Amino acid sequence: FVLRAKRILLNTTVPALFDAIKNRRPEWDELCSSIALIEEDQNTPEYLDNNSGLSEEDGVAPTTIHWDIVEHNAITPQNAMTLGYFCCIKTRSIPRRRVNLCLFRAWKLDENDSGTAVLASQSVRHVDAVKDSLTEVLPSGWFLRPINDHDGNTSGVALTYVVEHDLVHLRSLAPSLSDKNIISTFAKTARQWFKNLADITGTTATMNK
């Protein structure tokens, strides 16, 4: 199934909110303990500034879409751990409290034209990733669009989060939960993320639009 969540965050900008989503995830996602860089796009302004003296004047122009590969250390929720213990008694396969995810992230931040931004991610295999890293994380994405007040001034950001989940796999992990409860659990997590993002950026999150 695909889950889509939307919020309006007032008194913020697309670049500020995008920075929080991409670079400050452990601050707003209690299920993420850390993110470590494995590999990055070598054709970004930041990389050109910090490596080998390369610059756009050397004919190496930054691309529009940037990417990196990161090690995302995820924390399994306590309720999921409890369900996992009961489900795995027969197989003796005990769920792990911390799980490493190897994620490919791609993003575009358009500050000059529409002022929008997008950040998408999906799991991948990488030779430098932790050996037990999971590679079954389905695609997800964040979409950011500025909104204006009646005078045409930027008043906030319309934020949309979209993620794909394997419902069959989730049923096997939590057979005691109905499909409705499984989906509701992920929806509650998304709502909490929006609230936390508003808190750390000093903004106000409105109801769904």
Short mmCIF file of C-alpha atoms in Angstrom, two decimals:
data_model
loop_
_atom_site.label_atom_id
_atom_site.label_comp_id
_atom_site.label_asym_id
_atom_site.label_seq_id
_atom_site.Cartn_x
_atom_site.Cartn_y
_atom_site.Cartn_z
CA PHE A 1 0.00 0.00 0.00
CA VAL A 2 1.01 3.62 -0.48
CA LEU A 3 0.64 6.10 2.35
CA ARG A 4 0.43 9.82 1.66
CA ALA A 5 0.43 12.45 4.40
CA LYS A 6 0.15 16.22 3.94
CA ARG A 7 0.58 19.24 6.18
CA ILE A 8 0.97 22.99 5.91
CA LEU A 9 3.87 24.33 7.98
CA LEU A 10 3.61 28.07 8.55
CA ASN A 11 6.38 30.62 9.15
CA THR A 12 9.12 28.62 7.46
CA THR A 13 10.78 28.34 4.05
CA VAL A 14 11.44 25.45 1.70
CA PRO A 15 15.26 25.57 2.16
CA ALA A 16 15.00 25.61 5.97
CA LEU A 17 12.52 22.74 6.10
CA PHE A 18 14.40 20.77 3.45
CA ASP A 19 17.60 21.06 5.51
CA ALA A 20 15.81 19.69 8.57
CA ILE A 21 14.36 16.74 6.65
CA LYS A 22 17.61 15.81 4.93
CA ASN A 23 20.28 16.65 7.52
CA ARG A 24 18.59 16.54 10.94
CA ARG A 25 16.54 13.36 10.85
CA PRO A 26 17.54 12.01 14.31
CA GLU A 27 16.08 15.21 15.78
CA TRP A 28 12.56 14.61 14.43
CA ASP A 29 12.46 10.84 13.85
CA GLU A 30 12.69 8.96 17.15
CA LEU A 31 13.18 5.73 15.18
CA CYS A 32 16.44 7.01 13.62
CA SER A 33 19.49 7.04 15.88
CA SER A 34 22.05 8.19 13.30
CA ILE A 35 22.84 8.66 9.62
CA ALA A 36 26.37 8.18 8.26
CA LEU A 37 27.58 9.06 4.78
CA ILE A 38 28.88 6.17 2.64
CA GLU A 39 29.20 7.83 -0.76
CA GLU A 40 28.17 11.15 -2.22
CA ASP A 41 27.65 12.83 -5.54
CA GLN A 42 31.00 14.39 -6.51
CA ASN A 43 29.38 16.98 -8.71
CA THR A 44 27.67 19.20 -6.13
CA PRO A 45 28.70 22.74 -5.16
CA GLU A 46 29.58 21.54 -1.65
CA TYR A 47 31.86 18.78 -2.94
CA LEU A 48 33.56 21.07 -5.44
CA ASP A 49 34.26 23.61 -2.72
CA ASN A 50 35.78 21.06 -0.35
CA ASN A 51 37.75 18.72 -2.62
CA SER A 52 40.80 19.01 -4.85
CA GLY A 53 40.32 22.66 -5.67
CA LEU A 54 37.76 21.87 -8.35
CA SER A 55 35.21 24.52 -9.18
CA GLU A 56 32.63 25.43 -11.78
CA GLU A 57 35.31 27.58 -13.45
CA ASP A 58 37.17 24.34 -14.24
CA GLY A 59 34.24 23.24 -16.36
CA VAL A 60 32.78 20.95 -13.68
CA ALA A 61 29.25 22.25 -13.30
CA PRO A 62 27.01 21.01 -10.50
CA THR A 63 24.10 18.87 -11.60
CA THR A 64 20.47 19.73 -10.96
CA ILE A 65 19.72 16.49 -9.15
CA HIS A 66 22.08 15.42 -6.38
CA TRP A 67 22.47 12.10 -4.57
CA ASP A 68 24.23 10.25 -1.80
CA ILE A 69 24.25 6.84 -0.16
CA VAL A 70 23.92 6.70 3.62
CA GLU A 71 23.88 4.20 6.47
CA HIS A 72 20.60 4.81 8.31
CA ASN A 73 20.56 3.28 11.79
CA ALA A 74 16.91 2.57 12.60
CA ILE A 75 15.40 1.70 15.97
CA THR A 76 12.67 -0.93 16.07
CA PRO A 77 9.66 0.39 18.07
CA GLN A 78 9.11 -1.34 21.41
CA ASN A 79 5.62 -2.52 20.47
CA ALA A 80 6.99 -4.04 17.28
CA MET A 81 9.73 -5.75 19.29
CA THR A 82 7.11 -7.28 21.60
CA LEU A 83 5.01 -8.52 18.69
CA GLY A 84 8.17 -9.83 17.04
CA TYR A 85 9.12 -11.93 20.06
CA PHE A 86 5.70 -13.59 20.12
CA CYS A 87 5.71 -14.18 16.36
CA CYS A 88 9.20 -15.65 16.28
CA ILE A 89 9.03 -18.07 19.22
CA LYS A 90 8.64 -21.05 16.92
CA THR A 91 11.36 -20.01 14.48
CA ARG A 92 13.74 -18.77 17.20
CA SER A 93 14.40 -15.73 15.01
CA ILE A 94 14.62 -12.88 17.51
CA PRO A 95 13.96 -9.36 16.14
CA ARG A 96 16.77 -6.84 16.36
CA ARG A 97 16.41 -3.64 18.38
CA ARG A 98 18.60 -1.70 15.94
CA VAL A 99 18.60 -2.25 12.19
CA ASN A 100 21.02 -0.84 9.61
CA LEU A 101 19.53 0.45 6.37
CA CYS A 102 21.62 1.31 3.32
CA LEU A 103 19.70 4.07 1.55
CA PHE A 104 20.18 5.84 -1.75
CA ARG A 105 18.88 9.41 -1.51
CA ALA A 106 18.31 11.78 -4.43
CA TRP A 107 17.12 15.35 -4.16
CA LYS A 108 16.49 18.58 -6.00
CA LEU A 109 16.19 21.98 -4.35
CA ASP A 110 15.02 24.65 -6.78
CA GLU A 111 15.57 28.00 -5.10
CA ASN A 112 15.50 30.13 -8.24
CA ASP A 113 12.37 29.18 -10.18
CA SER A 114 9.43 27.48 -8.51
CA GLY A 115 11.14 27.29 -5.13
CA THR A 116 10.13 23.66 -4.68
CA ALA A 117 12.15 20.73 -3.37
CA VAL A 118 11.95 16.95 -3.47
CA LEU A 119 13.88 14.25 -1.58
CA ALA A 120 13.43 10.56 -2.48
CA SER A 121 15.06 7.45 -1.03
CA GLN A 122 15.17 3.68 -1.46
CA SER A 123 17.39 0.91 -0.13
CA VAL A 124 20.36 -0.30 -2.21
CA ARG A 125 23.33 -2.60 -1.91
CA HIS A 126 26.77 -1.06 -1.41
CA VAL A 127 30.15 -2.63 -0.87
CA ASP A 128 30.92 -0.28 2.02
CA ALA A 129 27.63 -0.78 3.83
CA VAL A 130 27.39 -2.72 7.07
CA LYS A 131 27.15 -6.42 6.23
CA ASP A 132 23.74 -6.95 7.82
CA SER A 133 22.16 -3.85 6.28
CA LEU A 134 18.60 -4.38 5.08
CA THR A 135 17.99 -3.83 1.38
CA GLU A 136 14.21 -4.21 1.25
CA VAL A 137 13.16 -0.63 2.00
CA LEU A 138 10.65 0.52 -0.60
CA PRO A 139 10.63 4.02 -2.13
CA SER A 140 9.59 7.08 -0.17
CA GLY A 141 9.69 10.79 -0.86
CA TRP A 142 9.21 14.27 0.53
CA PHE A 143 7.72 17.08 -1.59
CA LEU A 144 7.99 20.71 -0.50
CA ARG A 145 6.17 23.64 -2.08
CA PRO A 146 6.09 27.26 -0.87
CA ILE A 147 2.72 28.85 -0.16
CA ASN A 148 1.96 32.57 -0.26
CA ASP A 149 -0.34 34.85 1.69
CA HIS A 150 -2.82 37.27 0.14
CA ASP A 151 -0.04 39.80 -0.48
CA GLY A 152 2.08 37.31 -2.39
CA ASN A 153 4.64 36.86 0.38
CA THR A 154 5.85 33.39 1.35
CA SER A 155 3.97 32.33 4.48
CA GLY A 156 4.92 28.67 4.79
CA VAL A 157 5.45 25.34 3.09
CA ALA A 158 3.05 22.68 1.83
CA LEU A 159 4.73 19.42 2.84
CA THR A 160 3.80 16.00 1.46
CA TYR A 161 5.26 12.64 2.47
CA VAL A 162 4.69 9.53 0.34
CA VAL A 163 5.90 6.01 1.15
CA GLU A 164 5.28 2.53 -0.22
CA HIS A 165 4.90 -0.43 2.15
CA ASP A 166 4.72 -4.17 1.57
CA LEU A 167 1.48 -5.06 3.31
CA VAL A 168 2.02 -8.81 2.87
CA HIS A 169 5.37 -8.57 4.65
CA LEU A 170 3.92 -6.41 7.41
CA ARG A 171 1.13 -8.94 7.97
CA SER A 172 3.75 -11.64 8.51
CA LEU A 173 5.54 -9.47 11.08
CA ALA A 174 2.37 -8.59 12.99
CA PRO A 175 -0.27 -11.28 12.33
CA SER A 176 -2.34 -10.17 15.32
CA LEU A 177 -2.96 -6.73 13.78
CA SER A 178 -5.63 -5.99 11.21
CA ASP A 179 -4.72 -4.24 7.97
CA LYS A 180 -6.47 -1.14 9.28
CA ASN A 181 -4.35 -1.11 12.44
CA ILE A 182 -1.14 -1.61 10.48
CA ILE A 183 -1.91 1.33 8.21
CA SER A 184 -3.05 3.43 11.17
CA THR A 185 0.27 2.81 12.93
CA PHE A 186 2.27 4.19 10.01
CA ALA A 187 -0.12 7.12 9.64
CA LYS A 188 0.37 8.04 13.31
CA THR A 189 4.14 7.94 12.83
CA ALA A 190 3.90 10.34 9.89
CA ARG A 191 1.70 12.72 11.89
CA GLN A 192 4.27 12.72 14.69
CA TRP A 193 7.05 13.47 12.22
CA PHE A 194 5.17 16.54 10.98
CA LYS A 195 4.72 17.76 14.55
CA ASN A 196 8.38 17.18 15.37
CA LEU A 197 9.51 19.00 12.22
CA ALA A 198 7.36 21.96 13.20
CA ASP A 199 8.88 21.92 16.70
CA ILE A 200 12.54 21.87 15.63
CA THR A 201 12.05 24.52 12.94
CA GLY A 202 9.96 26.79 15.15
CA THR A 203 6.94 26.61 12.88
CA THR A 204 3.27 25.72 13.19
CA ALA A 205 1.77 22.63 11.53
CA THR A 206 -1.85 22.89 10.38
CA MET A 207 -4.35 20.13 9.75
CA ASN A 208 -4.34 18.03 6.56
CA LYS A 209 -5.16 19.80 3.33
#
